[in-house]
Amino acid sequence: MRLVPLFGHFARFQLTNGKKTDMIKNVAYGRGNNLLDIYIGGPSPAATSFSSHADDDAESDHTVESNGNPVIIYVYGGAWDSGHKSMMMPMAQNLANQGYIVIVPDYTRYPQAKIEDMVRDVQDAVVWTSQNATRYGGDPNNIYLMGSGSGAHVASLAIMNDAIEQLGGIPAPAVEGDCSPLVRIPSWPDQLANLHTTAQQQQQQPRLKERVQGLILFSGVFDITFYYAYLHKRGIEEVSAMPRVMHQSANNYLACSPSWILSTATENLEKPELLEQVLPKTILIVHGEQDRLIPAHSSQTLFNLLCAAEIPNIKFKVYTGQSHLDPAIDLILPSNAITAALLNDIADVVRPSLVPGTGASTPNSGIVDGQGGEEEHQMLKQQQDQYTKDFSASLLRDPALVF
């Protein structure tokens, strides 16, 4: 019900707002039959008028001169089984009005797809954006992947799994008693790795590459094992699509958990320090303190592990008194205090040189970021060590987690 009055306020704002956002709808991308929408905001001098284009916009040439605007790809949430790109229009328009090129892809959802298909679609959206950003005034070297809820999970898994794969991979999870086939998260398409590299350069050295400049993660699920236990405790694990999306086994819950992947990589990679070269240069994690749908513990754990792995430029923002933060709702109306704060958080990551007071955008005391001193890093390392020991030892003893 919260969404209805917000859409009403947004409609009134649009009628009185002088800024213009151009939208290009239903552009085909990737290896499936997926479509995406593109939003080009008023502040961008590269934007030209596409207001007369209908749903077949993808059939026309909309090339505009690039002015290097940052690009945000938004992967919406919806519990892995619902959602549509058209529902993201108010949020995307608001972001575009900040001067970003905004890409909102549809991706295949359950029951038509499982986690590996969703990851593949996100990979394809990033590849398409990297290859086509300049046509719409975007900078292909300044792309940010943003997701919320289940979308944050899929986005972070696509990036985290690829980073580890580039560095040689990690041992597969091996929970005692679980003989289920292990899910195979797809490798990244070759065309992105080769996009800015000559054939001679590729032959001279293996190329380590961060796929996007930054990750922006709202209220995400990063520990599938813990989240299953949380659903089980509430008695709704059979209602949720999540267990089936993740192939319903203890080993697969681990293999689909960005936190477990990062923790295991830190312990097992020959050169874990190379993680810095393959993970995004900036990572923003945002969560509501009172989130009962996806507890903030999920984001806290991922942040701790990133800090323990000594990944620079990580920020974790906890909004005290807030429940499940969803950009599709909380980024609709620019005049709202929560919207202004979240937009400032995003700008703090995407345009750090233009935003004064880095790390101070959250309007409350519930702020944690990755800029702490030596004592804080030591504490985070201890937490990561304990997490590594306890991750499999505690919850995985629960018979409900072994199928």
Coordinates of C-alpha atoms in Angstrom, one line a residue:
M1 CA 0.0 0.0 0.0
R2 CA 3.0 2.3 0.5
L3 CA 3.5 2.3 -3.2
V4 CA 0.1 3.8 -4.2
P5 CA 0.5 7.3 -2.5
L6 CA 4.1 7.5 -3.7
F7 CA 3.1 7.0 -7.3
G8 CA 0.5 9.7 -6.8
H9 CA 3.1 12.1 -5.5
F10 CA 5.4 11.2 -8.3
A11 CA 2.8 11.9 -10.9
R12 CA 2.2 15.3 -9.4
F13 CA 5.9 16.0 -9.3
Q14 CA 6.3 15.0 -13.0
L15 CA 3.6 17.5 -14.0
T16 CA 5.5 20.4 -12.3
N17 CA 9.0 19.2 -12.9
G18 CA 10.9 21.1 -15.6
K19 CA 13.4 18.3 -16.2
K20 CA 12.8 16.0 -19.1
T21 CA 13.7 12.3 -19.2
D22 CA 13.8 10.4 -22.5
M23 CA 13.0 6.7 -22.5
I24 CA 13.8 4.1 -25.1
K25 CA 11.8 1.0 -24.6
N26 CA 12.2 -2.7 -25.4
V27 CA 15.7 -2.9 -26.7
A28 CA 16.7 -6.5 -27.3
Y29 CA 19.9 -7.8 -25.5
G30 CA 21.7 -11.0 -24.7
R31 CA 21.4 -14.6 -25.6
G32 CA 17.7 -15.0 -24.8
N33 CA 14.6 -13.0 -25.7
N34 CA 15.1 -10.4 -23.1
L35 CA 14.4 -6.6 -23.4
L36 CA 15.7 -3.6 -21.6
D37 CA 14.7 0.1 -21.2
I38 CA 17.0 3.1 -21.4
Y39 CA 16.5 6.4 -19.6
I40 CA 18.4 9.5 -20.5
G41 CA 17.9 12.5 -18.2
G42 CA 17.4 16.2 -18.7
P43 CA 20.9 17.2 -17.4
S44 CA 22.6 15.2 -20.1
P45 CA 23.4 17.4 -23.1
A46 CA 23.6 14.1 -25.1
A47 CA 19.9 13.4 -24.6
T48 CA 17.7 14.1 -27.6
S49 CA 14.0 13.9 -27.8
F50 CA 12.6 10.4 -28.1
S51 CA 9.2 11.3 -26.8
S52 CA 7.4 10.2 -29.9
H53 CA 8.8 6.6 -29.9
A54 CA 6.4 3.8 -29.0
D55 CA 7.1 0.3 -27.8
D56 CA 9.0 -0.5 -31.0
D57 CA 11.7 2.0 -30.2
A58 CA 14.3 -0.7 -30.5
E59 CA 13.8 -0.9 -34.3
S60 CA 15.2 2.7 -34.8
D61 CA 18.7 4.1 -34.5
H62 CA 19.0 6.4 -31.5
T63 CA 22.7 7.1 -31.6
V64 CA 23.7 10.2 -29.8
E65 CA 27.2 11.7 -29.2
S66 CA 28.7 10.4 -26.0
N67 CA 29.5 12.8 -23.2
G68 CA 30.8 10.3 -20.8
N69 CA 27.9 10.2 -18.4
P70 CA 28.0 7.4 -15.7
V71 CA 25.8 4.4 -16.5
I72 CA 23.7 2.6 -13.9
I73 CA 22.3 -0.8 -14.7
Y74 CA 19.4 -1.6 -12.3
V75 CA 18.6 -5.2 -11.5
Y76 CA 15.2 -5.1 -9.7
G77 CA 14.2 -7.4 -6.9
G78 CA 11.0 -9.5 -6.5
A79 CA 12.0 -12.7 -4.6
W80 CA 13.5 -14.2 -7.8
D81 CA 10.0 -14.9 -9.3
S82 CA 8.3 -11.5 -9.9
G83 CA 8.8 -8.0 -11.1
H84 CA 9.0 -6.2 -14.5
K85 CA 11.1 -3.4 -15.9
S86 CA 8.1 -1.1 -16.5
M87 CA 7.5 -0.9 -12.8
M88 CA 10.9 0.7 -12.3
M89 CA 10.1 3.7 -14.5
P90 CA 9.6 6.4 -11.7
M91 CA 12.8 5.3 -10.0
A92 CA 14.7 5.2 -13.2
Q93 CA 13.5 8.6 -14.3
N94 CA 14.6 10.1 -11.0
L95 CA 18.0 8.6 -11.3
A96 CA 18.3 9.8 -14.9
N97 CA 17.4 13.3 -13.8
Q98 CA 20.6 13.2 -11.7
G99 CA 22.6 12.9 -14.9
Y100 CA 23.0 9.1 -15.2
I101 CA 22.2 6.9 -18.1
V102 CA 19.9 4.3 -16.6
I103 CA 19.5 0.8 -18.0
V104 CA 16.7 -1.4 -16.6
P105 CA 16.8 -4.9 -18.1
D106 CA 14.1 -7.6 -17.7
Y107 CA 15.6 -10.9 -16.8
T108 CA 14.3 -14.4 -16.8
R109 CA 12.7 -15.4 -13.5
Y110 CA 11.4 -18.5 -11.7
P111 CA 9.8 -20.8 -12.8
Q112 CA 11.1 -20.2 -16.3
A113 CA 14.7 -19.9 -14.9
K114 CA 16.9 -20.7 -12.1
I115 CA 19.9 -18.9 -10.6
E116 CA 22.4 -19.7 -13.4
D117 CA 20.0 -18.3 -16.0
M118 CA 19.4 -15.1 -14.0
V119 CA 23.2 -14.6 -13.7
R120 CA 23.6 -15.1 -17.4
D121 CA 21.0 -12.4 -18.1
V122 CA 22.8 -9.9 -15.8
Q123 CA 26.1 -10.7 -17.6
D124 CA 24.5 -10.1 -20.9
A125 CA 23.0 -6.8 -19.8
V126 CA 26.5 -5.6 -18.7
V127 CA 28.0 -6.8 -22.0
W128 CA 25.3 -5.0 -24.0
T129 CA 25.7 -1.8 -22.0
S130 CA 29.5 -1.9 -22.4
Q131 CA 29.2 -2.2 -26.1
N132 CA 26.3 0.3 -26.6
A133 CA 26.7 2.9 -23.8
T134 CA 28.3 5.5 -26.1
R135 CA 25.3 5.5 -28.4
Y136 CA 23.2 7.0 -25.6
G137 CA 25.7 9.4 -24.1
G138 CA 27.1 6.9 -21.6
D139 CA 30.7 6.1 -20.7
P140 CA 31.4 2.3 -21.2
N141 CA 34.3 2.5 -18.7
N142 CA 32.0 4.0 -16.0
I143 CA 29.3 1.4 -15.5
Y144 CA 27.7 0.7 -12.1
L145 CA 25.6 -2.4 -11.4
M146 CA 22.8 -1.7 -8.9
G147 CA 20.4 -4.2 -7.4
S148 CA 17.9 -4.5 -4.6
G149 CA 16.7 -7.6 -2.7
S150 CA 17.0 -10.7 -4.9
G151 CA 18.3 -8.4 -7.6
A152 CA 21.2 -7.4 -5.4
H153 CA 21.9 -11.1 -4.8
V154 CA 21.9 -11.9 -8.6
A155 CA 24.1 -8.9 -9.4
S156 CA 26.6 -9.6 -6.6
L157 CA 26.8 -13.3 -7.5
A158 CA 27.5 -12.5 -11.1
I159 CA 30.4 -10.2 -10.2
M160 CA 31.8 -12.2 -7.2
N161 CA 31.7 -15.6 -9.0
D162 CA 33.5 -14.1 -12.0
A163 CA 36.2 -12.5 -9.9
I164 CA 37.0 -15.8 -8.2
E165 CA 36.9 -17.6 -11.5
Q166 CA 39.4 -15.2 -13.1
L167 CA 41.8 -16.0 -10.2
G168 CA 41.6 -19.7 -10.6
G169 CA 38.5 -20.7 -8.7
I170 CA 37.9 -22.2 -5.3
P171 CA 37.1 -25.6 -3.9
A172 CA 33.5 -26.7 -4.4
P173 CA 31.4 -26.9 -1.3
A174 CA 31.2 -30.4 0.1
V175 CA 28.5 -30.7 2.8
E176 CA 28.4 -34.2 4.3
G177 CA 25.4 -36.1 3.1
D178 CA 24.6 -33.8 0.2
C179 CA 25.1 -35.6 -3.2
S180 CA 23.0 -33.3 -5.3
P181 CA 24.5 -32.1 -8.6
L182 CA 26.3 -28.8 -8.1
V183 CA 24.9 -25.7 -9.9
R184 CA 27.3 -24.3 -12.5
I185 CA 27.3 -20.5 -12.5
P186 CA 28.0 -19.5 -16.1
S187 CA 31.3 -18.0 -17.1
W188 CA 31.3 -14.4 -18.3
P189 CA 30.9 -13.9 -22.1
D190 CA 34.2 -13.5 -23.9
Q191 CA 33.2 -10.4 -25.7
L192 CA 33.4 -8.1 -22.7
A193 CA 36.8 -9.4 -21.6
N194 CA 38.1 -8.7 -25.2
L195 CA 36.2 -5.5 -25.8
H196 CA 39.1 -3.0 -25.0
T197 CA 42.0 -5.4 -25.7
T198 CA 43.9 -6.0 -28.9
A199 CA 44.7 -9.6 -29.9
Q200 CA 48.4 -9.0 -29.3
Q201 CA 47.7 -7.8 -25.7
Q202 CA 45.5 -10.8 -25.0
Q203 CA 48.3 -13.2 -26.1
Q204 CA 50.9 -11.4 -24.1
Q205 CA 49.2 -11.7 -20.7
P206 CA 46.1 -13.1 -19.1
R207 CA 43.8 -10.1 -18.5
L208 CA 42.3 -9.5 -15.1
K209 CA 39.3 -7.3 -15.4
E210 CA 36.7 -5.8 -13.2
R211 CA 33.4 -6.1 -15.1
V212 CA 31.9 -2.9 -13.7
Q213 CA 33.3 0.2 -12.0
G214 CA 31.1 -0.2 -9.0
L215 CA 28.4 -2.2 -7.2
I216 CA 25.4 -0.6 -5.4
L217 CA 23.5 -3.1 -3.3
F218 CA 20.3 -2.4 -1.5
S219 CA 18.9 -4.8 1.1
G220 CA 20.4 -7.8 -0.5
V221 CA 20.6 -11.6 0.2
F222 CA 24.2 -12.6 0.3
D223 CA 24.1 -15.7 2.5
I224 CA 21.7 -18.1 0.9
T225 CA 22.3 -20.7 3.7
F226 CA 21.5 -18.2 6.4
Y227 CA 18.5 -16.9 4.5
Y228 CA 17.1 -20.4 4.1
A229 CA 17.4 -20.9 7.8
Y230 CA 15.7 -17.5 8.4
L231 CA 12.8 -18.6 6.1
H232 CA 12.7 -22.0 7.8
K233 CA 12.5 -20.4 11.2
R234 CA 9.5 -18.3 10.1
G235 CA 7.9 -21.4 8.5
I236 CA 7.8 -20.0 4.9
E237 CA 10.6 -21.8 3.2
E238 CA 8.1 -23.8 1.2
V239 CA 6.3 -20.7 0.0
S240 CA 9.4 -18.9 -1.1
A241 CA 10.8 -19.6 -4.6
M242 CA 14.3 -19.2 -3.3
P243 CA 15.1 -22.9 -2.4
R244 CA 14.0 -24.1 -5.9
V245 CA 15.8 -21.2 -7.6
M246 CA 19.0 -22.3 -5.8
H247 CA 18.5 -26.0 -6.7
Q248 CA 17.4 -26.9 -3.2
S249 CA 20.5 -28.4 -1.7
A250 CA 23.0 -27.4 1.0
N251 CA 26.0 -27.4 -1.4
N252 CA 24.1 -25.2 -3.9
Y253 CA 23.0 -22.8 -1.2
L254 CA 26.7 -22.2 -0.4
A255 CA 27.8 -22.1 -4.1
C256 CA 25.1 -19.4 -4.7
S257 CA 26.2 -17.3 -1.6
P258 CA 28.5 -14.3 -2.5
S259 CA 29.6 -14.2 1.2
W260 CA 30.6 -17.9 1.2
I261 CA 32.4 -17.4 -2.1
L262 CA 34.4 -14.5 -0.8
S263 CA 35.2 -16.1 2.5
T264 CA 36.4 -19.3 0.9
A265 CA 38.4 -17.4 -1.7
T266 CA 40.2 -15.4 1.0
E267 CA 41.2 -18.7 2.6
N268 CA 42.1 -20.6 -0.5
L269 CA 43.3 -18.4 -3.3
E270 CA 47.0 -18.5 -3.9
K271 CA 47.0 -14.7 -4.3
P272 CA 43.9 -13.3 -2.6
E273 CA 45.4 -9.8 -2.9
L274 CA 44.5 -9.9 -6.6
L275 CA 40.8 -9.7 -5.6
E276 CA 41.3 -6.0 -5.6
Q277 CA 42.0 -6.1 -9.4
V278 CA 38.9 -8.0 -10.4
L279 CA 36.3 -6.7 -8.0
P280 CA 34.7 -3.3 -8.7
K281 CA 36.6 -0.3 -7.6
T282 CA 33.8 1.0 -5.4
I283 CA 31.1 -1.0 -3.5
L284 CA 28.1 0.6 -1.7
I285 CA 26.0 -1.6 0.5
V286 CA 22.8 -0.2 2.0
H287 CA 20.3 -1.7 4.4
G288 CA 17.4 -0.7 6.6
E289 CA 18.1 -1.5 10.3
Q290 CA 14.5 -2.7 10.8
D291 CA 14.3 -4.9 7.7
R292 CA 12.3 -8.0 8.6
L293 CA 12.1 -9.3 5.0
I294 CA 15.9 -9.6 4.6
P295 CA 17.8 -9.0 7.9
A296 CA 20.6 -6.5 7.8
H297 CA 22.9 -9.2 9.0
S298 CA 23.2 -10.3 5.4
S299 CA 24.7 -7.0 4.3
Q300 CA 26.8 -6.7 7.5
T301 CA 28.5 -10.1 6.8
L302 CA 29.3 -9.2 3.2
F303 CA 30.8 -5.9 4.3
N304 CA 32.9 -7.6 7.0
L305 CA 34.3 -10.1 4.5
L306 CA 35.1 -7.4 2.0
C307 CA 37.0 -5.5 4.7
A308 CA 38.8 -8.6 5.9
A309 CA 39.8 -9.3 2.3
E310 CA 41.2 -5.7 2.3
I311 CA 39.1 -4.6 -0.6
P312 CA 39.3 -0.7 -0.7
N313 CA 36.5 1.8 -1.2
I314 CA 33.7 -0.1 0.5
K315 CA 30.9 1.7 2.2
F316 CA 28.1 0.2 4.3
K317 CA 25.2 2.4 5.2
V318 CA 22.6 1.3 7.8
Y319 CA 19.5 3.5 7.9
T320 CA 18.2 3.4 11.5
G321 CA 14.5 3.0 11.9
Q322 CA 14.1 1.9 8.2
S323 CA 12.6 -1.4 7.0
H324 CA 13.3 -3.0 3.7
L325 CA 14.9 -0.4 1.5
D326 CA 13.7 -0.7 -2.1
P327 CA 15.0 1.8 -4.7
A328 CA 11.9 1.2 -6.8
I329 CA 9.9 2.8 -3.9
D330 CA 12.4 4.9 -2.0
L331 CA 13.9 6.6 -5.0
I332 CA 10.6 7.8 -6.5
L333 CA 10.1 11.2 -5.1
P334 CA 13.1 13.6 -5.0
S335 CA 11.5 15.8 -2.3
N336 CA 11.4 13.0 0.3
A337 CA 14.2 13.0 2.9
I338 CA 15.0 9.3 2.4
T339 CA 15.2 9.8 -1.4
A340 CA 17.5 12.7 -1.1
A341 CA 19.8 10.8 1.2
L342 CA 19.9 7.7 -1.0
L343 CA 20.6 9.8 -4.1
N344 CA 23.4 11.4 -2.2
D345 CA 24.8 7.9 -1.2
I346 CA 24.7 6.9 -4.9
A347 CA 26.4 10.1 -6.0
D348 CA 29.0 9.6 -3.3
V349 CA 30.0 6.4 -5.1
V350 CA 29.4 7.3 -8.8
R351 CA 30.6 11.0 -8.6
P352 CA 32.8 11.1 -5.5
S353 CA 34.7 14.2 -6.5
L354 CA 31.4 16.2 -6.9
V355 CA 29.9 15.3 -3.5
P356 CA 31.3 17.0 -0.5
G357 CA 31.5 15.1 2.8
T358 CA 32.1 11.6 1.6
G359 CA 30.6 9.1 3.9
A360 CA 28.2 11.5 5.6
S361 CA 25.1 11.3 3.5
T362 CA 23.0 9.1 5.7
P363 CA 20.8 11.3 7.9
N364 CA 21.3 9.3 11.1
S365 CA 24.0 7.8 13.3
G366 CA 23.6 4.3 11.7
I367 CA 26.6 4.6 9.3
V368 CA 29.4 2.1 8.9
D369 CA 31.9 2.5 6.1
G370 CA 35.1 0.8 5.0
Q371 CA 37.4 3.7 5.9
G372 CA 38.2 2.7 9.5
G373 CA 41.6 2.5 11.2
E374 CA 43.9 -0.4 12.0
E375 CA 41.9 -1.5 15.1
E376 CA 38.7 -1.7 13.1
H377 CA 40.4 -3.8 10.4
Q378 CA 41.8 -6.1 13.0
M379 CA 38.4 -6.6 14.5
L380 CA 36.9 -7.3 11.0
K381 CA 39.6 -9.8 10.3
Q382 CA 38.8 -11.6 13.6
Q383 CA 35.1 -11.6 12.6
Q384 CA 35.9 -13.0 9.2
D385 CA 38.0 -15.8 10.7
Q386 CA 35.2 -16.7 13.1
Y387 CA 32.7 -16.5 10.2
T388 CA 34.8 -18.9 8.2
K389 CA 34.9 -21.4 11.0
D390 CA 31.2 -21.1 11.9
F391 CA 29.6 -20.8 8.5
S392 CA 29.5 -24.5 7.7
A393 CA 29.8 -25.8 11.3
S394 CA 26.6 -24.2 12.7
L395 CA 23.7 -23.9 10.3
L396 CA 24.8 -26.8 8.1
R397 CA 24.3 -29.1 11.0
D398 CA 20.6 -28.3 10.8
P399 CA 19.0 -31.4 9.1
A400 CA 16.6 -29.1 7.4
L401 CA 19.5 -27.7 5.3
V402 CA 20.5 -31.1 3.9
F403 CA 18.4 -32.6 1.2

